[in-house]
Amino acid sequence: MGSLASYRRVFANPALARLMIGEFVSSIGDWLYLVALLVLVYRAGVSPVVLGIVGAARIVPYILLSVPAGIAADRYDRRLILIVTDVARGVIMVVLTALAVVDGPIIAIVALSLLAACFSAFFSPAIGSLIPTLVRDESELGPANAAWSSLDNLAFIIGPAVAAILIAVGSIPLAFFLNAISFGIVAAVLWRLPRDPDRGRAREAVAPEAPRPSFRDAVRPVIRPLSGLGLINLVDGFVSGGLAVLTVVIAIEVLGSGDAGTGWLNAAIGLGGLIGAVLAGPMTLRRRLDIPLAVGGVTLGVGVILVGQSGVLLAAIAAMAVATAGMLVLEVVATTIFQREVPDAIRGRTIGAMDTVTVSAYALGAFLAPILASILTPVVVLLGFGVAMVAATLIGTIVVGRSAAPTLDPGAERFVRLPVFDGLSPASLEQAAGHLTRIRVGAGEVVVRQGEPADRFFHVLDGAFEVTQVKDPGGAPRFLRTLGADDVFGEIGLLRAVPRTATVTAAGEGVLLALDGHRFLELVSAGPGLTSRLLDTHRGAAARLDAPAEEG
């Protein structure tokens, strides 16, 4: 139920929902276009070698342009970057449609596809940096990444299926045109999104004369988590590239299932990815992300080994689904850790650098896998890939360390474990705990006073605090109760938007944790029923005292 609630929160966020749906439509168009492009090039009578070169050449723009794209994502409005690149790709698709209709020169079609790939290189740094600015709190970040991966994998299933239908009826130009329409749709959606508000506030907060921190200074505090994630991404990219190529070899040479077997194994990739993306959402709600990170990578590695060891097609399909499910869990969790740890000011450039490493590793894996398979056999190569993936994941998780499982001071630990917060996601509680203020009070000090505005929520760490209330103006204060360790107060005024209804005074020296009112309200809104639970707690106290025991 908690995971479903987290997905509902993602799609209840208007900006996120529009972005997800718009990019989902665009992803369907992309897959539709890619299938149609390869078929069109193949039908032109080029050799399989040339077809392979065309496919590989589409990777080159990502290697060359990911870092510049990341720099642009850090300097300019990410929404605007996505709009410009989507419109450019849409125009290219219209031209490709015209060339396909008139049987234009294949060299022009290939050149335009490479130009489109150049614009596509800006997508990952821009959207990877934009999503964290659209979430309302960190509890939405992991589910948002998982929802995006789920929709992308669903598009991977729908797009090629639609392409197959269009190709069967001889409508390849229509595939290009539909992709152009999808770019128009997503550009219109992006235009309605807010303009990168967090980056705007950050710029305003820095005095004009204050120098911007260099990339090196900004990245230094996150070198450790980036090193661990970089190692995992490097091996993941290499294994993914090799697996994509060896799928054909395994189906035909090892399993003897022919072209149909290749299709089934690729279908398992799409299905496994969809399952993994859905499973990743609840995992990102955990406070510790090191365990989900390790589970995803180990599952991927074991699945790759089982693909090679499977003697029959059905077992290989199941193993492939397991491998890609683990891959998606790994990638969603790693993305969530990355977005949480890397500062917004350098997020685009860092994503660009990581993309360059991952895509280069993918290309290298795709190049070396068939060569190694011809020397060592596909089964041995997949065994090596799987072992490498498991080892890289375990080492990388250890290097990431506390970034995947952040620690809190003892007081904050007690705050996140308060029974009244049962049911809230660990991510929401952890985020709130990061904004707690520790307050030391002396004997007789008034913490909240009846009639004053309610602006904070309090958690008692140590000491005793007396709650009193004046029932009638000018009357004597009436003692209501004494609060001790791990009691809370101040929530009633915040929840009901009324002034403090009681006075809380320190009976001796004590220590409190305070959470600003707006952050408290954001926290309780993340948990269905939490507001009424807080109110019911004090209704019970009031009944026992036969008085309205509302501590502000």
Coordinates of C-alpha atoms in Angstrom, one line a residue:
M1 CA 0.0 0.0 0.0
G2 CA 2.9 2.4 0.8
S3 CA 4.4 1.9 -2.6
L4 CA 1.1 2.5 -4.4
A5 CA 0.6 5.7 -2.3
S6 CA 4.1 6.9 -3.4
Y7 CA 3.2 6.4 -7.0
R8 CA -0.1 8.2 -6.5
R9 CA 1.8 11.1 -5.0
V10 CA 4.1 11.3 -8.0
F11 CA 1.2 11.5 -10.4
A12 CA -0.7 13.9 -8.1
N13 CA 2.2 16.3 -8.7
P14 CA 0.9 18.2 -11.8
A15 CA 4.3 19.1 -13.1
L16 CA 5.8 15.6 -12.7
A17 CA 2.7 14.0 -14.1
R18 CA 2.7 16.1 -17.2
L19 CA 6.5 15.5 -17.7
M20 CA 6.1 11.7 -17.3
I21 CA 3.1 11.4 -19.7
G22 CA 4.6 13.7 -22.3
E23 CA 8.0 11.9 -22.4
F24 CA 6.2 8.5 -22.4
V25 CA 4.5 9.5 -25.6
S26 CA 7.8 10.7 -27.0
S27 CA 9.6 7.5 -26.0
I28 CA 7.0 5.4 -27.9
G29 CA 7.7 7.6 -31.0
D30 CA 11.5 7.1 -30.5
W31 CA 11.3 3.3 -30.4
L32 CA 8.9 3.3 -33.4
Y33 CA 11.3 5.5 -35.3
L34 CA 14.4 3.5 -34.5
V35 CA 12.9 0.2 -35.7
A36 CA 11.6 1.9 -38.9
L37 CA 15.0 3.5 -39.6
L38 CA 17.0 0.2 -39.4
V39 CA 14.4 -1.5 -41.7
L40 CA 14.6 1.4 -44.2
V41 CA 18.4 1.3 -44.3
Y42 CA 18.4 -2.5 -44.6
R43 CA 15.8 -2.4 -47.4
A44 CA 18.1 0.1 -49.3
G45 CA 20.3 -2.9 -50.0
V46 CA 23.3 -2.0 -47.8
S47 CA 25.4 -4.8 -46.3
P48 CA 24.8 -6.0 -42.7
V49 CA 28.2 -4.6 -41.9
V50 CA 27.1 -1.1 -43.0
L51 CA 23.9 -1.6 -41.1
G52 CA 25.9 -2.3 -38.0
I53 CA 28.1 0.7 -38.6
V54 CA 25.0 2.9 -38.8
G55 CA 23.7 1.5 -35.5
A56 CA 27.1 2.0 -33.8
A57 CA 27.5 5.5 -35.3
R58 CA 24.4 6.6 -33.4
I59 CA 26.3 6.1 -30.1
V60 CA 29.1 8.5 -31.1
P61 CA 27.1 11.7 -30.5
Y62 CA 26.4 10.6 -26.9
I63 CA 30.1 10.0 -26.3
L64 CA 31.1 13.4 -27.7
L65 CA 28.3 15.6 -26.6
S66 CA 27.1 14.3 -23.2
V67 CA 29.6 16.5 -21.2
P68 CA 28.8 19.6 -23.2
A69 CA 25.1 18.8 -22.8
G70 CA 25.7 18.5 -19.0
I71 CA 27.4 21.9 -19.0
A72 CA 24.4 23.4 -20.8
A73 CA 22.0 21.7 -18.3
D74 CA 23.8 23.5 -15.4
R75 CA 23.9 26.9 -17.0
Y76 CA 20.5 27.2 -18.7
D77 CA 16.8 26.4 -18.0
R78 CA 16.6 22.6 -18.4
R79 CA 13.0 22.8 -19.5
L80 CA 14.0 25.1 -22.3
I81 CA 16.8 22.8 -23.4
L82 CA 14.4 19.9 -23.7
I83 CA 11.9 22.1 -25.6
V84 CA 14.6 23.3 -28.1
T85 CA 16.0 19.8 -28.7
D86 CA 12.5 18.2 -29.0
V87 CA 11.4 20.8 -31.6
A88 CA 14.7 20.3 -33.5
R89 CA 14.2 16.5 -33.6
G90 CA 10.6 17.0 -34.6
V91 CA 11.7 19.1 -37.6
I92 CA 14.2 16.4 -38.5
M93 CA 11.5 13.7 -38.4
V94 CA 9.4 15.8 -40.8
V95 CA 12.3 16.0 -43.3
L96 CA 12.9 12.2 -42.8
T97 CA 9.2 11.6 -43.6
A98 CA 9.5 13.5 -46.8
L99 CA 12.7 11.6 -47.8
A100 CA 11.1 8.3 -47.0
V101 CA 8.0 9.2 -49.2
V102 CA 10.1 10.1 -52.2
D103 CA 12.7 7.3 -51.7
G104 CA 15.4 9.9 -51.0
P105 CA 19.1 9.1 -50.9
I106 CA 20.0 6.7 -48.0
I107 CA 23.1 8.8 -47.1
A108 CA 20.9 11.8 -46.4
I109 CA 18.6 9.7 -44.2
V110 CA 21.6 8.3 -42.2
A111 CA 23.1 11.8 -41.9
L112 CA 19.8 13.2 -40.5
S113 CA 19.5 10.3 -38.1
L114 CA 22.9 11.1 -36.7
L115 CA 22.0 14.8 -36.4
A116 CA 18.9 13.7 -34.4
A117 CA 21.1 11.7 -32.2
C118 CA 23.2 14.8 -31.5
F119 CA 20.1 16.6 -30.1
S120 CA 19.1 13.4 -28.2
A121 CA 22.4 13.6 -26.3
F122 CA 21.1 16.6 -24.4
F123 CA 18.1 14.7 -23.1
S124 CA 19.6 12.6 -20.3
P125 CA 21.5 15.5 -18.5
A126 CA 18.5 17.8 -18.8
I127 CA 15.8 15.5 -17.6
G128 CA 18.0 13.9 -15.0
S129 CA 18.7 17.4 -13.5
L130 CA 15.1 18.6 -14.0
I131 CA 13.2 15.8 -12.2
P132 CA 14.8 16.6 -8.7
T133 CA 13.6 20.2 -9.1
L134 CA 10.0 19.2 -9.7
V135 CA 9.5 16.8 -6.8
R136 CA 7.9 18.3 -3.8
D137 CA 10.1 16.4 -1.3
E138 CA 12.6 13.6 -1.4
S139 CA 10.0 10.9 -0.8
E140 CA 8.9 11.5 -4.4
L141 CA 12.3 11.3 -5.9
G142 CA 12.8 7.5 -6.0
P143 CA 9.3 6.7 -7.1
A144 CA 9.6 9.4 -9.8
N145 CA 12.7 7.7 -11.2
A146 CA 11.0 4.3 -11.0
A147 CA 7.8 5.7 -12.7
W148 CA 9.9 7.2 -15.4
S149 CA 11.8 3.9 -16.0
S150 CA 8.5 1.9 -15.9
L151 CA 7.0 4.2 -18.6
D152 CA 10.2 4.0 -20.7
N153 CA 10.2 0.2 -20.6
L154 CA 6.5 0.2 -21.5
A155 CA 7.3 2.4 -24.5
F156 CA 10.0 -0.1 -25.4
I157 CA 7.2 -2.7 -25.8
I158 CA 4.6 -0.5 -27.4
G159 CA 6.9 1.4 -29.9
P160 CA 8.4 -1.6 -31.7
A161 CA 5.0 -3.3 -31.8
V162 CA 3.4 -0.3 -33.5
A163 CA 6.4 -0.1 -35.8
A164 CA 6.0 -3.8 -36.8
I165 CA 2.3 -3.1 -37.7
L166 CA 3.3 0.0 -39.8
I167 CA 6.1 -1.9 -41.6
A168 CA 3.8 -4.8 -42.3
V169 CA 1.3 -2.5 -44.1
G170 CA 4.1 -0.6 -45.8
S171 CA 3.9 2.7 -43.9
I172 CA 7.5 3.4 -42.9
P173 CA 7.1 7.2 -43.6
L174 CA 4.2 7.2 -41.2
A175 CA 6.5 6.0 -38.4
F176 CA 8.7 9.0 -38.9
F177 CA 5.8 11.3 -39.0
L178 CA 4.2 9.9 -35.8
N179 CA 7.6 10.5 -34.1
A180 CA 7.5 14.1 -35.2
I181 CA 4.0 14.5 -33.7
S182 CA 5.2 12.9 -30.4
F183 CA 8.0 15.6 -30.2
G184 CA 5.4 18.3 -30.8
I185 CA 3.2 16.9 -28.0
V186 CA 6.1 16.7 -25.5
A187 CA 7.3 20.2 -26.4
A188 CA 3.8 21.6 -25.7
V189 CA 3.8 19.7 -22.3
L190 CA 7.2 21.1 -21.4
W191 CA 6.2 24.7 -22.3
R192 CA 3.6 24.5 -19.5
L193 CA 6.1 23.4 -16.8
P194 CA 7.5 25.8 -14.3
R195 CA 10.9 27.4 -15.1
D196 CA 13.5 25.6 -13.1
P197 CA 12.4 27.3 -9.8
D198 CA 15.1 25.8 -7.5
R199 CA 18.0 27.0 -9.7
G200 CA 16.4 30.5 -9.8
R201 CA 16.2 30.7 -6.1
A202 CA 19.8 29.5 -5.8
R203 CA 21.0 32.2 -8.1
E204 CA 19.2 34.9 -6.1
A205 CA 20.6 33.6 -2.9
V206 CA 24.2 34.3 -4.0
A207 CA 25.4 37.9 -3.8
P208 CA 26.4 39.3 -7.2
E209 CA 30.0 39.7 -6.0
A210 CA 30.2 36.2 -4.6
P211 CA 32.2 33.9 -7.0
R212 CA 30.4 30.7 -8.1
P213 CA 32.2 27.6 -6.7
S214 CA 34.3 25.8 -9.3
F215 CA 33.3 22.4 -10.5
R216 CA 36.2 20.8 -8.7
D217 CA 35.3 22.4 -5.4
A218 CA 31.7 21.5 -5.7
V219 CA 32.3 17.9 -6.7
R220 CA 35.0 17.2 -4.0
P221 CA 32.6 16.4 -1.2
V222 CA 30.8 13.8 -3.3
I223 CA 33.9 12.1 -4.8
R224 CA 33.3 8.9 -2.8
P225 CA 29.7 8.2 -3.8
L226 CA 30.5 9.2 -7.4
S227 CA 33.4 6.8 -7.5
G228 CA 31.3 3.9 -6.3
L229 CA 28.4 4.7 -8.7
G230 CA 30.9 5.3 -11.5
L231 CA 32.4 1.8 -11.1
I232 CA 28.9 0.2 -11.1
N233 CA 27.8 2.2 -14.1
L234 CA 31.0 1.4 -16.0
V235 CA 30.6 -2.4 -15.6
D236 CA 26.8 -2.2 -16.0
G237 CA 27.3 -0.4 -19.4
F238 CA 29.9 -2.9 -20.6
V239 CA 27.7 -5.9 -19.6
S240 CA 24.6 -4.3 -21.1
G241 CA 26.3 -3.7 -24.4
G242 CA 27.7 -7.2 -24.5
L243 CA 24.4 -8.8 -23.6
A244 CA 22.6 -6.9 -26.3
V245 CA 24.9 -8.4 -29.0
L246 CA 25.1 -11.9 -27.5
T247 CA 21.3 -12.2 -27.3
V248 CA 21.4 -13.2 -31.0
V249 CA 24.3 -15.6 -30.6
I250 CA 22.7 -17.3 -27.6
A251 CA 19.4 -17.7 -29.3
I252 CA 20.8 -19.1 -32.6
E253 CA 24.0 -20.9 -31.7
V254 CA 23.5 -22.0 -28.1
L255 CA 19.8 -22.6 -27.9
G256 CA 19.2 -23.4 -31.5
S257 CA 15.9 -21.4 -31.5
G258 CA 16.7 -19.2 -34.6
D259 CA 15.4 -15.7 -35.2
A260 CA 12.2 -16.4 -33.2
G261 CA 14.3 -17.1 -30.2
T262 CA 16.0 -13.7 -30.6
G263 CA 12.6 -12.0 -30.6
W264 CA 11.5 -13.8 -27.4
L265 CA 14.7 -12.9 -25.6
N266 CA 14.3 -9.3 -26.6
A267 CA 10.7 -9.4 -25.4
A268 CA 12.0 -10.7 -22.0
I269 CA 14.3 -7.7 -21.8
G270 CA 11.3 -5.4 -22.1
L271 CA 9.2 -7.3 -19.6
G272 CA 12.0 -7.7 -17.1
G273 CA 12.8 -4.0 -17.3
L274 CA 9.2 -3.1 -16.7
I275 CA 9.0 -5.4 -13.7
G276 CA 12.3 -4.1 -12.3
A277 CA 11.2 -0.5 -12.7
V278 CA 8.0 -1.2 -10.8
L279 CA 9.8 -3.0 -8.0
A280 CA 12.4 -0.2 -7.7
G281 CA 9.8 2.3 -6.5
P282 CA 9.2 0.8 -3.1
M283 CA 12.9 0.0 -2.6
T284 CA 13.8 3.7 -3.0
L285 CA 11.4 4.5 -0.1
R286 CA 13.8 2.7 2.3
R287 CA 16.0 4.7 4.4
R288 CA 19.0 2.6 3.5
L289 CA 19.7 2.4 -0.2
D290 CA 22.9 0.4 -0.1
I291 CA 20.9 -2.9 0.2
P292 CA 18.6 -2.2 -2.8
L293 CA 21.7 -1.1 -4.8
A294 CA 23.5 -4.4 -4.0
V295 CA 20.3 -6.5 -4.6
G296 CA 19.8 -4.9 -8.1
G297 CA 23.5 -5.4 -9.2
V298 CA 23.8 -9.0 -7.9
T299 CA 20.5 -9.9 -9.4
L300 CA 21.7 -8.6 -12.8
G301 CA 24.9 -10.5 -12.5
V302 CA 23.3 -13.8 -11.5
G303 CA 20.7 -13.4 -14.3
V304 CA 23.4 -12.9 -16.9
I305 CA 25.2 -16.1 -15.7
L306 CA 21.9 -18.0 -15.9
V307 CA 21.2 -16.8 -19.4
G308 CA 24.4 -18.5 -20.5
Q309 CA 23.8 -21.7 -18.4
S310 CA 20.2 -22.1 -19.6
G311 CA 19.8 -25.1 -21.9
V312 CA 16.4 -24.3 -23.2
L313 CA 14.7 -21.2 -24.6
L314 CA 12.1 -20.9 -21.8
A315 CA 14.7 -21.0 -19.1
A316 CA 16.8 -18.4 -21.0
I317 CA 13.7 -16.1 -21.3
A318 CA 13.1 -16.3 -17.6
A319 CA 16.8 -15.7 -16.8
M320 CA 16.9 -12.7 -19.2
A321 CA 13.8 -11.2 -17.5
V322 CA 15.6 -11.6 -14.1
A323 CA 18.7 -10.0 -15.4
T324 CA 17.0 -7.0 -16.8
A325 CA 14.7 -6.6 -13.7
G326 CA 17.9 -6.4 -11.6
M327 CA 19.4 -4.0 -14.1
L328 CA 16.5 -1.6 -13.7
V329 CA 16.5 -1.8 -9.9
L330 CA 20.2 -1.1 -9.9
E331 CA 19.8 1.9 -12.3
V332 CA 16.8 3.5 -10.5
V333 CA 18.4 3.1 -7.1
A334 CA 21.8 4.4 -8.3
T335 CA 20.0 7.4 -10.0
T336 CA 18.2 8.2 -6.8
I337 CA 21.4 8.1 -4.8
F338 CA 23.1 10.3 -7.4
Q339 CA 20.3 12.9 -7.5
R340 CA 20.2 13.1 -3.7
E341 CA 24.0 13.5 -3.2
V342 CA 25.1 15.6 -6.1
P343 CA 24.5 19.4 -5.8
D344 CA 22.0 20.9 -8.2
A345 CA 24.7 23.4 -9.5
I346 CA 26.8 20.6 -11.0
R347 CA 24.2 17.9 -11.5
G348 CA 24.0 18.3 -15.3
R349 CA 27.8 18.2 -15.9
T350 CA 28.1 15.2 -13.6
I351 CA 25.3 13.3 -15.4
G352 CA 27.0 14.2 -18.7
A353 CA 30.3 12.7 -17.5
M354 CA 28.6 9.6 -16.2
D355 CA 26.7 9.2 -19.5
T356 CA 29.9 9.4 -21.4
V357 CA 31.5 6.7 -19.4
T358 CA 28.4 4.5 -19.5
V359 CA 27.8 4.8 -23.3
S360 CA 31.5 4.3 -24.0
A361 CA 31.5 1.1 -21.9
Y362 CA 28.3 0.0 -23.7
A363 CA 29.9 0.5 -27.1
L364 CA 33.1 -1.3 -25.9
G365 CA 31.1 -4.2 -24.5
A366 CA 29.1 -4.5 -27.8
F367 CA 32.4 -4.6 -29.7
L368 CA 34.3 -7.0 -27.6
A369 CA 31.5 -9.5 -26.7
P370 CA 31.3 -11.3 -30.1
I371 CA 35.1 -11.4 -30.3
L372 CA 35.4 -12.9 -26.9
A373 CA 32.5 -15.3 -27.6
S374 CA 34.3 -16.6 -30.7
I375 CA 37.4 -17.3 -28.6
L376 CA 35.9 -18.5 -25.3
T377 CA 32.3 -19.5 -26.2
P378 CA 29.3 -17.4 -25.3
V379 CA 28.6 -19.3 -22.1
V380 CA 32.0 -18.6 -20.7
V381 CA 31.8 -14.9 -21.7
L382 CA 28.4 -14.5 -20.0
L383 CA 29.8 -16.2 -16.9
G384 CA 32.6 -13.7 -16.8
F385 CA 30.2 -10.8 -17.4
G386 CA 28.0 -12.0 -14.5
V387 CA 30.9 -12.4 -12.0
A388 CA 32.3 -9.0 -13.0
M389 CA 28.9 -7.4 -12.4
V390 CA 28.5 -8.9 -9.0
A391 CA 32.0 -8.0 -7.9
A392 CA 31.6 -4.4 -9.2
T393 CA 28.3 -4.0 -7.4
L394 CA 29.6 -5.2 -4.1
I395 CA 32.8 -3.1 -4.3
G396 CA 30.8 0.0 -5.5
T397 CA 28.2 -0.3 -2.8
I398 CA 31.0 -0.4 -0.1
V399 CA 32.7 2.7 -1.7
V400 CA 29.3 4.6 -1.9
G401 CA 29.0 3.8 1.8
R402 CA 27.1 6.3 3.9
S403 CA 25.7 8.1 0.9
A404 CA 23.5 5.0 0.3
A405 CA 22.7 4.6 4.0
P406 CA 23.0 8.1 5.6
T407 CA 23.4 8.3 9.3
L408 CA 21.6 10.6 11.7
D409 CA 22.6 11.9 15.0
P410 CA 21.1 10.1 18.0
G411 CA 18.4 12.8 18.5
A412 CA 17.3 12.7 14.9
E413 CA 17.3 8.9 15.1
R414 CA 14.8 9.2 18.0
F415 CA 12.7 11.7 16.0
V416 CA 12.3 9.4 12.9
R417 CA 11.3 6.5 15.2
L418 CA 8.5 8.3 17.0
P419 CA 5.4 6.0 17.0
V420 CA 3.2 8.9 15.8
F421 CA 5.1 8.9 12.5
D422 CA 4.5 5.2 11.8
G423 CA 3.5 4.7 8.2
L424 CA 5.6 7.6 6.8
S425 CA 8.3 6.8 4.3
P426 CA 11.8 6.7 5.7
A427 CA 12.8 9.2 3.0
S428 CA 10.2 11.8 4.1
L429 CA 11.3 11.4 7.8
E430 CA 14.9 11.6 6.9
Q431 CA 14.4 14.7 4.9
A432 CA 12.5 16.3 7.8
A433 CA 15.2 15.2 10.3
G434 CA 17.8 17.1 8.3
H435 CA 15.9 20.4 9.1
L436 CA 15.6 19.8 12.9
T437 CA 17.0 22.5 15.2
R438 CA 18.3 21.5 18.7
I439 CA 17.2 23.9 21.4
R440 CA 18.6 23.9 25.0
V441 CA 16.2 25.5 27.6
G442 CA 16.7 26.4 31.2
A443 CA 14.3 25.9 34.2
G444 CA 11.3 28.1 34.0
E445 CA 11.8 29.1 30.4
V446 CA 8.6 29.4 28.4
V447 CA 8.8 27.5 25.1
V448 CA 5.3 28.3 23.7
R449 CA 2.8 30.7 25.1
Q450 CA -1.0 30.5 24.9
G451 CA -2.3 32.9 22.3
E452 CA 0.9 33.3 20.3
P453 CA 1.1 32.3 16.6
A454 CA 1.9 28.6 16.0
D455 CA 5.1 28.3 14.0
R456 CA 7.0 25.2 15.2
F457 CA 6.6 21.6 16.1
F458 CA 8.6 20.2 19.1
H459 CA 10.0 16.9 20.2
V460 CA 11.2 16.5 23.8
L461 CA 14.7 14.9 23.9
D462 CA 15.4 15.4 27.5
G463 CA 13.8 17.1 30.6
A464 CA 10.3 17.7 31.8
F465 CA 7.9 20.4 30.5
E466 CA 4.7 21.5 32.2
V467 CA 1.6 22.3 30.1
T468 CA -0.8 24.9 31.5
Q469 CA -3.8 26.7 30.1
V470 CA -5.9 29.8 31.0
K471 CA -9.5 28.9 30.5
D472 CA -11.0 32.4 31.0
P473 CA -9.3 35.8 30.3
G474 CA -7.6 37.0 33.5
G475 CA -8.0 33.6 35.2
A476 CA -5.3 31.5 36.9
P477 CA -3.3 29.0 34.8
R478 CA -4.5 25.5 35.1
F479 CA -2.0 22.6 35.1
L480 CA -2.8 20.0 32.4
R481 CA 0.0 17.6 32.2
T482 CA 3.8 17.0 32.2
L483 CA 5.6 16.1 29.0
G484 CA 8.7 13.9 29.1
A485 CA 11.3 12.3 26.8
D486 CA 9.9 11.5 23.3
D487 CA 6.6 13.4 23.9
V488 CA 5.7 16.0 21.2
F489 CA 3.8 19.3 21.3
G490 CA 3.0 22.2 19.1
E491 CA 1.1 20.3 16.4
I492 CA -2.4 21.4 17.2
G493 CA -1.9 25.0 16.4
L494 CA -0.2 24.1 13.1
L495 CA -2.8 21.5 12.1
R496 CA -5.8 23.7 12.9
A497 CA -4.1 27.0 11.9
V498 CA -5.0 28.6 15.2
P499 CA -2.9 30.4 17.9
R500 CA -1.2 28.4 20.6
T501 CA -4.0 27.0 22.9
A502 CA -1.7 26.3 25.9
T503 CA 1.6 27.3 27.5
V504 CA 4.5 24.9 27.7
T505 CA 7.2 25.7 30.3
A506 CA 10.4 23.9 31.2
A507 CA 10.3 22.4 34.7
G508 CA 14.1 22.1 34.6
E509 CA 16.9 22.1 32.1
G510 CA 15.9 20.3 29.0
V511 CA 16.6 19.7 25.3
L512 CA 14.1 20.0 22.4
L513 CA 14.2 19.3 18.7
A514 CA 12.1 21.9 16.7
L515 CA 10.8 21.6 13.2
D516 CA 9.5 24.7 11.3
G517 CA 5.8 24.7 10.8
H518 CA 5.8 24.5 7.0
R519 CA 8.1 21.5 7.0
F520 CA 6.0 19.8 9.6
L521 CA 2.9 20.3 7.5
E522 CA 4.7 18.9 4.4
L523 CA 5.7 15.9 6.5
V524 CA 2.3 15.0 7.9
S525 CA 0.7 15.6 4.4
A526 CA 2.8 12.7 3.1
G527 CA 1.1 10.2 5.5
P528 CA -2.6 9.5 5.0
G529 CA -4.4 9.6 8.3
L530 CA -1.5 11.1 10.2
T531 CA -3.2 14.4 10.9
S532 CA -6.2 12.7 12.4
R533 CA -3.9 10.4 14.4
L534 CA -2.2 13.4 15.9
L535 CA -5.4 15.0 16.8
D536 CA -6.9 11.8 18.2
T537 CA -3.8 11.3 20.5
H538 CA -4.6 14.6 22.3
R539 CA -8.3 14.0 22.3
G540 CA -7.5 10.9 24.4
A541 CA -5.4 13.0 26.7
A542 CA -8.1 15.6 27.0
A543 CA -10.7 12.9 27.9
R544 CA -8.4 11.6 30.7
L545 CA -7.9 15.1 32.1
D546 CA -11.4 16.3 31.5
A547 CA -9.8 19.3 29.9
P548 CA -8.8 20.4 26.4
A549 CA -5.1 19.3 26.6
E550 CA -3.9 20.9 23.4
E551 CA -0.3 21.9 23.7
G552 CA -0.4 24.7 21.1

